[in-house]
Coordinates of C-alpha atoms in Angstrom, one line a residue:
X13 CA -24.5 117.4 85.6
X14 CA -25.2 117.0 82.0
X15 CA -25.4 120.8 81.2
X16 CA -21.5 120.8 82.0
X17 CA -20.8 117.9 79.6
X18 CA -19.9 118.5 76.1
X19 CA -18.8 116.2 73.3
X20 CA -17.2 116.7 70.0
X21 CA -18.6 114.4 67.1
X22 CA -16.7 113.3 64.0
X23 CA -18.3 110.0 62.5
X24 CA -19.3 107.8 65.3
X25 CA -16.6 109.1 67.5
X26 CA -17.6 111.0 70.7
X27 CA -14.6 112.9 71.8
X28 CA -14.2 114.4 75.2
X29 CA -11.7 117.2 75.4
X30 CA -10.0 117.3 78.9
X31 CA -7.1 118.7 80.8
X32 CA -5.0 116.0 82.1
X33 CA -4.8 115.1 86.0
X34 CA -7.9 117.3 86.9
X35 CA -10.5 116.0 89.1
X36 CA -13.5 118.0 87.0
X37 CA -12.5 116.1 84.0
X38 CA -12.3 112.8 85.5
X39 CA -16.1 113.3 86.8
X40 CA -16.9 114.4 83.2
X41 CA -15.5 111.1 81.8
X42 CA -17.9 109.3 84.0
X43 CA -21.0 111.4 82.8
X44 CA -19.7 111.0 79.1
X45 CA -19.7 107.3 79.7
X46 CA -23.3 107.3 81.0
X47 CA -24.5 109.7 78.3
X48 CA -22.9 107.8 75.2
X49 CA -22.9 104.2 76.4
X50 CA -20.0 103.4 74.2
X51 CA -18.8 100.0 73.2
X52 CA -15.2 101.1 72.8
X53 CA -13.0 103.5 74.7
X54 CA -9.9 105.2 73.3
X55 CA -7.4 106.9 75.4
X56 CA -4.5 109.4 74.4
X57 CA -1.9 107.0 75.6
X58 CA 0.7 104.8 73.6
X59 CA -0.1 101.1 73.2
X60 CA 3.4 100.2 74.1
X61 CA 2.4 100.9 77.8
X62 CA -0.9 98.9 77.7
X63 CA 0.2 95.8 79.9
X64 CA 1.7 97.4 82.7
X65 CA -0.7 100.7 82.5
X66 CA -3.8 98.1 82.9
X67 CA -1.9 96.5 85.8
X68 CA -1.6 99.9 87.5
X69 CA -5.3 100.8 86.9
X70 CA -6.2 97.4 88.6
X71 CA -4.4 98.2 91.6
X72 CA -6.4 101.5 92.3
X73 CA -7.2 102.9 94.9
X74 CA -3.4 102.1 95.5
X75 CA -1.6 104.6 93.5
X76 CA 1.1 103.3 91.0
X77 CA 4.1 104.7 89.2
X78 CA 4.8 103.5 85.5
X79 CA 8.6 104.0 84.9
X80 CA 10.8 103.4 81.8
X81 CA 14.2 104.9 80.5
X82 CA 14.8 107.0 77.5
X83 CA 18.5 107.5 77.0
X84 CA 19.9 108.6 80.2
X85 CA 16.6 109.9 81.5
X86 CA 13.6 108.2 83.3
X87 CA 10.0 108.8 82.4
X88 CA 7.2 108.4 84.8
X89 CA 3.4 108.2 84.6
X90 CA 1.5 108.5 87.8
X91 CA -1.6 106.4 88.0
X92 CA -3.9 108.3 90.3
X93 CA -7.8 108.3 90.6
X94 CA -8.6 111.8 89.8
X95 CA -7.2 111.7 86.2
X96 CA -9.7 111.4 83.3
X97 CA -7.5 109.0 81.2
X98 CA -7.3 106.9 84.4
X99 CA -11.0 107.0 85.0
X100 CA -11.8 106.1 81.4
X101 CA -9.6 103.0 81.8
X102 CA -11.3 102.1 85.1
X103 CA -14.8 102.4 83.5
X104 CA -13.6 100.3 80.5
X105 CA -12.3 97.5 82.9
X106 CA -15.2 97.6 85.3
X107 CA -17.9 97.4 82.6
X108 CA -16.1 95.0 80.1
X109 CA -15.9 97.7 77.4
X110 CA -12.9 97.2 75.0
X111 CA -10.2 99.7 75.7
X112 CA -7.7 101.0 73.3
X113 CA -4.5 103.0 73.7
X114 CA -4.3 104.8 70.4
X115 CA -1.3 107.3 70.8
X116 CA 2.0 106.6 69.3
X117 CA 5.2 106.2 71.3
X118 CA 8.0 108.7 70.8
X119 CA 11.4 108.8 72.4
X120 CA 11.7 112.5 72.4
X121 CA 8.9 115.1 73.1
X122 CA 9.6 118.8 74.0
X123 CA 8.1 120.3 77.1
X124 CA 5.4 122.7 76.5
X125 CA 4.8 125.3 79.3
X126 CA 1.1 126.0 79.2
X127 CA -0.9 128.8 81.0
X128 CA -4.5 127.4 81.0
X129 CA -7.5 128.5 82.8
X130 CA -8.4 127.0 86.2
X131 CA -10.1 123.7 85.6
X132 CA -12.8 125.1 88.4
X133 CA -14.2 127.2 85.8
X134 CA -15.8 124.3 84.1
X135 CA -17.9 123.7 87.2
X136 CA -19.3 127.2 86.8
X137 CA -19.8 127.6 82.9
X138 CA -19.6 124.0 81.6
X139 CA -17.3 122.4 79.2
X140 CA -18.3 123.8 75.8
X141 CA -17.3 127.5 76.6
X142 CA -14.2 126.5 78.4
X143 CA -13.1 124.2 75.5
X144 CA -13.8 127.0 72.9
X145 CA -11.4 129.6 74.8
X146 CA -8.6 127.0 75.2
X147 CA -9.0 126.0 71.5
X148 CA -8.4 129.7 70.5
X149 CA -5.4 129.6 72.6
X150 CA -3.8 126.6 71.0
X151 CA -4.7 127.9 67.6
X152 CA -2.2 130.8 68.2
X153 CA 0.6 128.4 69.0
X154 CA 2.1 126.4 65.9
X155 CA 2.3 122.7 66.4
X156 CA 5.6 120.8 66.6
X157 CA 6.5 118.0 64.2
X158 CA 6.0 115.7 67.2
X159 CA 2.5 116.9 67.8
X160 CA 1.6 116.4 64.2
X161 CA 3.0 113.0 64.1
X162 CA 0.9 111.9 67.3
X163 CA -2.4 113.4 66.2
X164 CA -2.0 111.9 62.5
X165 CA -1.3 108.5 64.4
X166 CA -4.5 108.7 66.6
X167 CA -6.6 109.9 63.8
X168 CA -5.5 106.8 61.8
X169 CA -6.1 104.6 64.9
X170 CA -9.7 106.1 65.3
X171 CA -10.7 105.5 61.7
X172 CA -10.0 101.9 62.4
X173 CA -12.0 101.8 65.6
X174 CA -14.9 103.7 63.8
X175 CA -15.1 100.9 61.4
X176 CA -15.2 98.3 63.9
X177 CA -17.6 99.7 66.6
X178 CA -20.8 101.6 66.8
X179 CA -20.0 104.2 69.3
X180 CA -16.4 105.2 70.3
X181 CA -15.6 107.5 73.4
X182 CA -12.3 109.1 72.8
X183 CA -10.7 111.0 75.7
X184 CA -8.2 113.4 74.4
X185 CA -6.2 116.5 75.6
X186 CA -7.6 119.8 74.3
X187 CA -4.4 120.7 72.7
X188 CA -4.7 118.0 70.1
X189 CA -8.5 117.4 69.6
X190 CA -9.2 120.1 66.8
X191 CA -6.4 118.8 64.6
X192 CA -7.2 115.1 65.2
X193 CA -10.8 116.0 64.1
X194 CA -9.4 117.6 60.8
X195 CA -7.1 114.6 60.2
X196 CA -10.0 112.1 60.9
X197 CA -11.9 113.6 57.7
X198 CA -8.7 112.9 55.4
X199 CA -7.3 109.5 54.7
X200 CA -4.3 108.9 56.8
X201 CA -1.3 106.4 56.1
X202 CA -0.6 103.9 58.8
X203 CA 2.0 105.9 61.1
X204 CA 5.6 104.4 61.6
X205 CA 5.9 104.0 65.4
X206 CA 7.5 101.9 68.1
X207 CA 5.4 98.7 68.6
X208 CA 7.2 97.5 71.7
X209 CA 9.3 99.0 74.6
X210 CA 11.5 97.2 77.0
X211 CA 12.2 97.9 80.6
X212 CA 8.8 99.3 81.6
X213 CA 8.3 98.7 85.3
X214 CA 5.4 99.5 87.7
X215 CA 5.9 100.6 91.2
X216 CA 4.1 101.3 94.3
X217 CA 4.2 105.1 95.3
X218 CA 5.5 105.7 98.8
X219 CA 2.8 107.4 100.7
X220 CA 5.1 110.2 102.0
X221 CA 5.6 111.4 98.3
X222 CA 1.9 111.6 97.4
X223 CA 1.4 115.2 98.6
X224 CA 4.4 116.2 96.3
X225 CA 4.0 114.4 93.1
X226 CA 0.3 113.9 92.7
X227 CA -1.3 116.5 90.6
X228 CA -4.4 116.8 92.9
X229 CA -3.6 116.9 96.7
X230 CA -4.2 113.6 98.3
X231 CA -7.2 114.7 100.3
X232 CA -9.1 115.7 97.2
X233 CA -8.2 112.3 95.4
X234 CA -9.3 110.4 98.4
X235 CA -12.7 112.2 98.3
X236 CA -13.0 111.5 94.5
X237 CA -12.2 107.9 95.1
X238 CA -14.5 107.4 98.0
X239 CA -17.5 108.9 95.9
X240 CA -16.9 106.8 93.0
X241 CA -18.6 103.9 95.0
X242 CA -21.7 104.0 97.1
X243 CA -21.1 106.0 100.4
X244 CA -21.1 104.0 103.5
X245 CA -22.9 105.6 106.5
X246 CA -21.5 108.9 107.8
X247 CA -19.2 108.3 110.9
X248 CA -20.8 109.0 114.1
X249 CA -19.8 112.1 115.9
X250 CA -17.1 111.6 118.8
X251 CA -14.8 109.2 116.9
X252 CA -11.1 108.8 117.5
X253 CA -9.1 111.6 118.8
X254 CA -5.6 112.5 117.5
X255 CA -4.7 113.3 121.1
X256 CA -2.4 110.5 122.2
X257 CA -3.7 109.5 125.6
X258 CA -3.0 106.8 127.9
X259 CA -4.2 105.7 131.1
X260 CA -1.9 105.5 134.3
X261 CA -1.8 101.7 134.3
X262 CA -0.4 102.0 130.7
X263 CA 2.2 104.4 131.8
X264 CA 3.4 102.2 134.7
X265 CA 3.2 98.9 133.0
X266 CA 4.5 100.1 129.5
X267 CA 1.5 98.8 127.8
X268 CA 1.0 99.2 124.1
X269 CA -1.7 101.1 122.4
X270 CA -2.3 102.0 118.9
X271 CA -2.6 105.6 118.3
X272 CA -5.4 106.0 116.0
X273 CA -4.0 108.8 113.8
X274 CA -4.6 106.9 110.5
X275 CA -8.2 106.0 111.7
X276 CA -8.9 109.7 112.8
X277 CA -7.8 110.8 109.3
X278 CA -9.6 108.3 107.4
X279 CA -12.7 109.2 109.2
X280 CA -12.5 112.8 108.3
X281 CA -12.1 111.7 104.6
X282 CA -15.5 109.7 105.0
X283 CA -17.2 112.4 106.9
X284 CA -16.2 115.0 104.3
X285 CA -17.3 112.7 101.3
X286 CA -20.8 113.0 102.6
X287 CA -20.8 116.6 103.2
X288 CA -19.5 118.1 99.8
X289 CA -22.5 117.6 97.9
X290 CA -25.2 115.1 96.8
X291 CA -24.0 111.4 95.7
X292 CA -23.4 111.2 92.1
X293 CA -22.6 115.0 91.4
X294 CA -19.4 116.8 90.6
X295 CA -17.7 117.7 94.0
X296 CA -17.2 121.4 94.3
X297 CA -13.6 122.4 95.0
X298 CA -14.8 125.2 97.3
X299 CA -16.6 122.8 99.5
X300 CA -13.7 120.5 99.5
X301 CA -11.5 123.4 100.8
X302 CA -13.9 124.3 103.4
X303 CA -14.3 120.5 104.6
X304 CA -10.5 120.3 104.6
X305 CA -10.2 123.6 106.8
X306 CA -13.0 122.4 109.3
X307 CA -11.7 119.0 109.7
X308 CA -8.2 120.3 110.2
X309 CA -9.6 122.7 112.7
X310 CA -11.4 120.0 114.7
X311 CA -7.8 117.9 114.8
X312 CA -6.0 121.3 115.9
X313 CA -8.6 121.8 118.8
X314 CA -8.0 118.1 119.7
X315 CA -4.2 118.3 120.0
X316 CA -3.8 121.8 121.3
X317 CA -7.0 122.8 123.0
X318 CA -7.4 126.0 120.9
X319 CA -10.4 126.9 119.0
X320 CA -10.3 128.4 115.5
X321 CA -12.3 131.5 115.5
X322 CA -14.5 132.9 112.8
X323 CA -12.3 135.8 111.9
X324 CA -9.5 133.3 111.5
X325 CA -11.3 131.3 109.2
X326 CA -12.3 134.4 107.2
X327 CA -8.9 135.6 107.0
X328 CA -7.7 132.1 105.7
X329 CA -10.0 132.0 102.8
X330 CA -9.5 135.7 101.8
X331 CA -5.9 135.4 101.9
X332 CA -5.8 132.0 99.9
X333 CA -8.1 133.5 97.4
X334 CA -6.0 136.6 96.9
X335 CA -2.9 134.4 96.7
X336 CA -4.5 132.2 94.0
X337 CA -5.3 135.5 91.9
X338 CA -1.8 136.6 91.8
X339 CA -1.0 133.2 90.0
X340 CA -4.0 133.9 87.7
X341 CA -6.0 130.9 89.2
X342 CA -9.5 130.9 90.7
X343 CA -8.6 128.7 93.6
X344 CA -5.4 128.1 95.4
X345 CA -3.2 125.0 95.4
X346 CA -1.9 123.0 98.3
X347 CA 1.2 125.3 98.8
X348 CA -1.0 128.5 98.9
X349 CA -3.4 127.0 101.3
X350 CA -0.5 125.9 103.6
X351 CA 1.0 129.5 103.4
X352 CA -2.6 130.7 104.4
X353 CA -2.9 128.2 107.2
X354 CA 0.4 129.2 108.8
X355 CA -0.1 133.0 108.2
X356 CA -3.5 133.3 109.4
X357 CA -3.2 130.8 112.4
X358 CA 0.0 129.3 113.4
X359 CA 2.3 126.3 112.8
X360 CA 0.3 123.7 114.7
X361 CA -2.7 124.4 112.6
X362 CA -0.5 124.5 109.5
X363 CA 0.8 120.9 110.4
X364 CA -2.8 119.7 111.2
X365 CA -3.8 121.1 107.7
X366 CA -1.0 119.4 105.8
X367 CA -1.3 116.2 107.5
X368 CA -4.9 115.8 106.4
X369 CA -4.4 117.3 103.1
X370 CA -1.4 114.9 102.5
X371 CA -3.4 111.9 103.6
X372 CA -4.5 109.3 101.1
X373 CA -5.8 106.1 103.2
X374 CA -5.3 103.3 100.8
X375 CA -1.6 104.0 100.2
X376 CA 1.1 101.8 102.1
X377 CA 4.7 101.5 102.3
X378 CA 4.8 97.9 101.5
X379 CA 2.7 96.3 98.7
X380 CA 2.8 93.4 96.1
X381 CA 5.1 95.4 93.9
X382 CA 8.5 97.4 94.8
X383 CA 7.7 100.9 96.5
X384 CA 9.5 104.0 95.0
X385 CA 10.1 107.5 96.3
X386 CA 9.7 110.3 94.0
X387 CA 9.9 114.0 94.3
X388 CA 8.6 116.8 92.2
X389 CA 12.1 117.7 91.1
X390 CA 12.6 114.2 89.5
X391 CA 9.4 114.6 87.5
X392 CA 10.0 118.0 86.3
X393 CA 13.0 117.2 84.1
X394 CA 12.8 115.7 80.7
X395 CA 9.0 116.1 80.5
X396 CA 7.2 114.0 78.1
X397 CA 3.5 114.2 77.2
X398 CA 2.5 111.0 79.0
X399 CA 4.2 111.8 82.2
X400 CA 2.9 113.9 85.2
X401 CA 4.2 117.5 84.9
X402 CA 3.9 119.3 88.1
X403 CA 3.5 123.1 88.3
X404 CA 6.9 125.0 88.9
X405 CA 7.7 124.5 92.5
X406 CA 7.2 127.9 94.5
X407 CA 10.2 128.4 97.0
X408 CA 9.7 131.1 99.5
X409 CA 11.8 131.8 102.4
X410 CA 10.6 130.1 105.6
X411 CA 7.9 128.2 103.7
X412 CA 9.7 125.8 101.5
X413 CA 10.8 123.4 104.2
X414 CA 8.8 123.9 107.4
X415 CA 10.3 122.4 110.4
X416 CA 7.0 121.5 111.9
X417 CA 6.3 119.1 108.9
X418 CA 9.0 116.8 110.3
X419 CA 7.5 116.4 113.5
X420 CA 8.5 113.0 115.1
X421 CA 6.1 110.1 115.4
X422 CA 6.4 106.9 117.2
X423 CA 8.2 104.2 115.3
X424 CA 6.0 101.5 116.7
X425 CA 2.8 101.5 118.9
X426 CA 3.6 102.2 122.6
X427 CA 7.3 103.3 121.7
X428 CA 7.0 106.5 123.6
X429 CA 5.7 104.8 126.7
X430 CA 9.0 103.6 127.5
X431 CA 10.1 107.0 128.4
X432 CA 8.0 107.1 131.5
X433 CA 10.1 104.8 133.6
X434 CA 11.6 107.9 135.7
X435 CA 9.7 108.6 138.8
X436 CA 11.0 112.3 138.8
X437 CA 9.3 115.0 136.6
X438 CA 10.7 118.4 135.5
X439 CA 9.8 121.3 133.2
X440 CA 11.3 122.4 129.8
X441 CA 13.6 125.4 130.4
X442 CA 12.7 127.6 127.4
X443 CA 9.0 127.4 128.6
X444 CA 10.3 128.4 132.0
X445 CA 12.0 131.4 130.7
X446 CA 8.9 132.5 128.7
X447 CA 6.7 132.3 131.7
X448 CA 9.0 134.0 134.0
X449 CA 9.3 137.0 131.6
X450 CA 5.6 137.0 131.3
X451 CA 5.3 137.3 135.0
X452 CA 7.7 140.0 135.2
X453 CA 5.8 142.0 132.7
X454 CA 2.5 141.5 134.5
X455 CA 4.3 143.0 137.5
X456 CA 5.2 146.0 135.4
X457 CA 1.7 146.4 134.2
X458 CA 0.2 146.2 137.6
X459 CA 2.7 148.7 139.1
X460 CA 2.0 151.1 136.4
X461 CA -2.0 150.7 136.8
X462 CA -1.4 151.4 140.6
X463 CA 0.6 154.5 139.5
X464 CA -2.1 155.7 137.4
X465 CA -4.7 155.2 140.0
X466 CA -2.6 157.2 142.5
X467 CA -1.7 159.9 140.2
X468 CA -3.7 163.3 140.3
X469 CA -4.2 166.3 138.3
X470 CA -4.5 169.9 139.4
X471 CA -4.5 173.3 137.7
X472 CA -1.1 174.7 136.8
X473 CA 0.3 177.2 139.5
X474 CA 3.9 177.1 139.9
X475 CA 5.4 173.9 138.9
X476 CA 4.7 171.7 135.7
X477 CA 5.1 168.5 138.0
X478 CA 5.3 165.5 135.6
X479 CA 3.8 167.3 132.6
X480 CA 0.7 168.8 131.1
X481 CA -2.4 166.7 131.6
X482 CA -3.7 167.0 127.9
X483 CA -7.0 165.2 128.6
X484 CA -7.9 167.1 131.8
X485 CA -6.9 170.3 130.2
X486 CA -9.3 169.6 127.2
X487 CA -12.1 168.4 129.4
X488 CA -12.0 171.8 131.3
X489 CA -11.1 174.1 128.4
X490 CA -14.2 176.3 129.5
X491 CA -12.2 177.2 132.7
X492 CA -9.3 178.5 130.5
X493 CA -6.7 176.8 132.8
X494 CA -3.8 174.5 132.1
X495 CA -4.0 171.1 134.1
X496 CA -0.6 169.3 135.1
X497 CA -0.2 165.9 136.3
X498 CA 1.7 164.4 139.3
X499 CA 2.6 160.6 139.0
X500 CA 2.8 158.9 142.4
X501 CA 5.5 156.3 142.9
X502 CA 4.8 153.3 144.5
X503 CA 6.7 152.6 147.7
X504 CA 6.4 148.8 147.5
X505 CA 6.5 146.4 144.7
X506 CA 4.2 143.8 143.2
X507 CA 4.7 140.3 144.7
X508 CA 3.0 137.2 143.5
X509 CA 1.2 136.9 140.0
X510 CA -1.9 134.8 139.4
X511 CA -3.2 134.2 135.9
X512 CA -6.5 132.4 135.4
X513 CA -7.1 131.3 131.8
X514 CA -10.0 129.2 132.5
X515 CA -12.3 129.2 135.7
X516 CA -13.0 125.3 135.3
X517 CA -16.2 125.8 137.4
X518 CA -17.0 122.1 136.9
X519 CA -13.6 121.0 138.0
X520 CA -13.3 118.2 135.3
X521 CA -11.3 119.9 132.6
X522 CA -8.1 120.8 134.4
X523 CA -8.0 118.0 137.2
X524 CA -4.2 118.1 137.3
X525 CA -3.1 120.3 140.3
X526 CA 0.5 120.6 140.9
X527 CA 3.1 122.8 143.0
X528 CA 6.7 123.1 141.5
X529 CA 9.7 124.6 143.3
X530 CA 12.1 127.0 141.4
X531 CA 15.5 125.1 140.6
X532 CA 17.5 128.1 141.0
X533 CA 17.6 131.7 142.6
X534 CA 16.2 133.3 139.4
X535 CA 13.2 130.9 139.0
X536 CA 9.9 131.4 140.9
X537 CA 7.9 128.9 142.8
X538 CA 4.8 127.8 140.8
X539 CA 1.4 126.5 141.5
X540 CA -1.0 125.5 138.8
X541 CA -3.9 123.4 137.6
X542 CA -3.8 121.9 134.1
X543 CA -5.1 119.0 131.8
X544 CA -3.8 115.6 132.8
X545 CA -0.2 114.6 131.5
X546 CA -1.5 111.4 130.2
X547 CA -4.1 113.0 127.9
X548 CA -1.6 114.0 125.4
X549 CA 1.9 112.1 124.8
X550 CA 4.1 113.9 122.2
X551 CA 7.3 112.0 122.8
X552 CA 9.2 109.5 124.9
X553 CA 8.6 110.4 128.3
X554 CA 7.1 113.8 127.2
X555 CA 3.5 115.1 127.9
X556 CA 1.9 118.2 126.5
X557 CA -0.5 120.1 129.0
X558 CA -2.6 123.1 128.9
X559 CA -2.8 125.6 132.0
X560 CA -6.1 126.4 133.3
X561 CA -4.4 128.8 135.7
X562 CA -1.1 129.4 137.5
X563 CA 0.5 131.2 140.4
X564 CA 4.1 132.6 140.4
X565 CA 5.8 133.3 143.6
X566 CA 9.3 134.8 144.1
X567 CA 11.7 134.2 145.9
X568 CA 11.9 130.4 145.2
X569 CA 11.9 127.3 147.6
X570 CA 9.3 128.6 150.1
X571 CA 5.9 127.3 148.7
X572 CA 4.5 124.0 150.4
X573 CA 1.8 122.0 148.5
X574 CA -1.0 124.6 148.4
X575 CA -3.6 122.2 146.9
X576 CA -3.7 120.3 150.3
X577 CA -3.2 123.3 152.5
X578 CA -6.0 123.4 155.0
X579 CA -5.8 127.2 155.3
X580 CA -7.3 127.4 151.9
X581 CA -10.3 125.4 152.6
X582 CA -12.6 128.3 152.0
X583 CA -11.7 128.6 148.5
X584 CA -14.6 127.6 146.4
X585 CA -12.9 127.2 142.9
X586 CA -9.1 126.5 141.9
X587 CA -8.7 130.0 141.0
X588 CA -9.8 131.3 144.4
X589 CA -7.4 128.8 145.9
X590 CA -4.4 130.2 143.8
X591 CA -5.3 133.8 144.7
X592 CA -5.5 133.0 148.5
X593 CA -2.1 131.2 148.3
X594 CA -0.7 134.3 146.4
X595 CA -2.0 136.6 149.1
X596 CA -0.3 134.4 151.8
X597 CA 3.1 134.0 150.0
X598 CA 3.4 137.5 148.8
X599 CA 6.4 139.5 150.3
X600 CA 5.1 142.6 148.8
X601 CA 1.8 144.5 149.5
X602 CA 0.3 144.0 146.0
X603 CA -0.5 140.8 144.2
X604 CA -1.6 141.0 140.3
X605 CA -4.6 138.9 139.5
X606 CA -5.4 138.6 135.7
X607 CA -8.7 136.6 134.9
X608 CA -11.9 137.2 132.8
X609 CA -13.7 138.3 136.3
X610 CA -12.7 140.1 139.3
X611 CA -12.4 138.2 142.5
X612 CA -15.2 138.1 144.9
X613 CA -15.5 140.9 147.6
X614 CA -14.8 138.2 150.2
X615 CA -11.1 137.8 148.9
X616 CA -10.8 141.6 148.8
X617 CA -11.6 141.6 152.4
X618 CA -9.4 138.6 153.0
X619 CA -6.4 140.6 151.4
X620 CA -7.1 143.8 153.4
X621 CA -7.0 141.8 156.7
X622 CA -3.6 140.3 155.6
X623 CA -2.6 144.0 154.8
X624 CA -2.4 143.1 150.9
X625 CA -4.0 144.5 148.0
X626 CA -5.2 142.8 144.9
X627 CA -4.5 144.5 141.4
X628 CA -7.1 143.0 138.8
X629 CA -6.0 143.0 135.3
X630 CA -9.1 142.0 132.9
X631 CA -7.9 138.9 130.7
X632 CA -9.2 140.7 127.6
X633 CA -6.8 143.8 128.1
X634 CA -3.7 141.3 127.6
X635 CA -2.3 140.2 124.4
X636 CA -4.2 136.9 123.2
X637 CA -1.0 135.9 121.3
X638 CA 1.2 136.0 124.5
X639 CA -1.5 134.0 126.4
X640 CA -1.8 131.5 123.6
X641 CA 2.0 130.7 123.7
X642 CA 2.1 130.5 127.3
X643 CA -1.1 128.2 127.7
X644 CA 0.6 125.1 126.4
X645 CA 3.5 123.7 128.5
X646 CA 5.3 120.3 128.7
X647 CA 6.2 117.9 131.5
X648 CA 9.3 115.8 131.3
X649 CA 9.6 112.5 133.0
X650 CA 13.3 112.8 134.0
X651 CA 16.0 115.3 133.3
X652 CA 17.5 113.3 130.6
X653 CA 14.7 114.2 128.5
X654 CA 15.5 117.9 128.3
X655 CA 18.3 116.7 125.8
X656 CA 15.6 115.5 123.2
X657 CA 12.7 117.5 124.2
X658 CA 13.2 120.1 121.3
X659 CA 12.7 117.5 118.7
X660 CA 9.2 116.6 120.0
X661 CA 7.6 119.8 121.4
X662 CA 5.5 121.8 119.1

């Protein structure tokens, strides 16, 4: 979009004012190159780094780190695609245009904390008004001696280049451009500067460090890199799933299968690159945020079976926007989006969001050069102008180090299959405690509902009974009487509990039907239907499943395999079979049935013939948060897996 571009002109130098390491300015470099068609490109970098710097640029899209030592401190330059200086160097190399690094090399350069406007505003108002406002801020700050030396040195080199070339494209930080322009008009002496520096090395950045040290989060950098070249066809729907599934023969034989996590994440990058705007236009950060959220929601549903609702999406973007405004920015950074993902949804969505946001498809642990691990803390100290300076790290209790970020993965393809050699299965005890407590809570709710149905109100005569019934008194205020309430106590308790989360009318979504016996006297027998254990392997011998419905029967050790019992052959669905079994095994008169729809009249008649009664609880009247926590459970292949299950269960 040429209306967003703005260039400063002095002599035959076309200067583009930039903010370092911002995607919007990297795209403006491409527009400036197409507009000016320069025969020389000058960058605000010292010439002493040129050899290794160009080597790192040629390695792109693989990210490199340029490192050298000054006294006892290390200085780093991150070579990443969404930086305007790097983009200028790539354009020069791709189009055989002479490239010159015109800055001077200083051993000491102070750190300048800067409060600058959000670079996203360039997308809306264009570069010229943005630069004018930023230039006003810098005029109020007196320059240091180091800044003046650098600016005079760059002005001297630009005068030399302008005499040798017809059109010079100069890419320079906004803090220096105005004074460089003034120095360019006046004669300058050749600066005294270092002409050679020893010990400059280049490293491959470890992929696990990308989200911490890159100025733009990796997903955004990946989208920018993908759109630099002509887009390939958009991936077809129904691609690889992040759910780690195996067939029965692979589990039995211990076969190896590559889990396509990297492939699925790379496909999300490709799909998003097509949907954030027409090819060749400046990508909109808001659209990138939306695509990141939608793709993370798709992965979240694949892994957990839970759908992200519209109200959750709205809460996420509202929370993230307000969080950004608190830090005087227009759009949130990765940390703020992660906090919104966790707060507005849950840890599993935050993990899916983080995993995709931190994904950069081209980065590998091994490369043709040594691999280096870096942290933001290492980059923050001894800041120099040519190095990456991350924003101050935000440390919030419970968010700085999220446990779910360290979710264990397979060390090699098929590694987790080796845990399925035990023929016996068992449950995860903390989940057993949760579901037993929930069953007891449903019994209390059912008993309270029966008590309310049996209670009656009558006009006050001689006794207050169980208290004044305010509702009935107000309803009959015209009579001028006070009504009192008598609560009936149930003579019998509630027996079995049935919870139907999904009817599964087609019978294909939850094909795994199982009957479990309680392991001790305080645990119920249980019958349930769920997703197959082979559909989601989360650890060695550990499967994650989702309930469609379940039955809890107490006392334990009494339930036979209800799924093959001929007494329940009249049930037309899995939910009806569980209810018939509950009526059969309940030692009490009442059975709680929680479902989206009430049972058929046939089942009510069947209960009456058995001397039982069905207490129906609409599923919508129960806490969706509690149901969501119960819906997922884990099957462990062998009791020995209980010792390690906590490290893999999420």
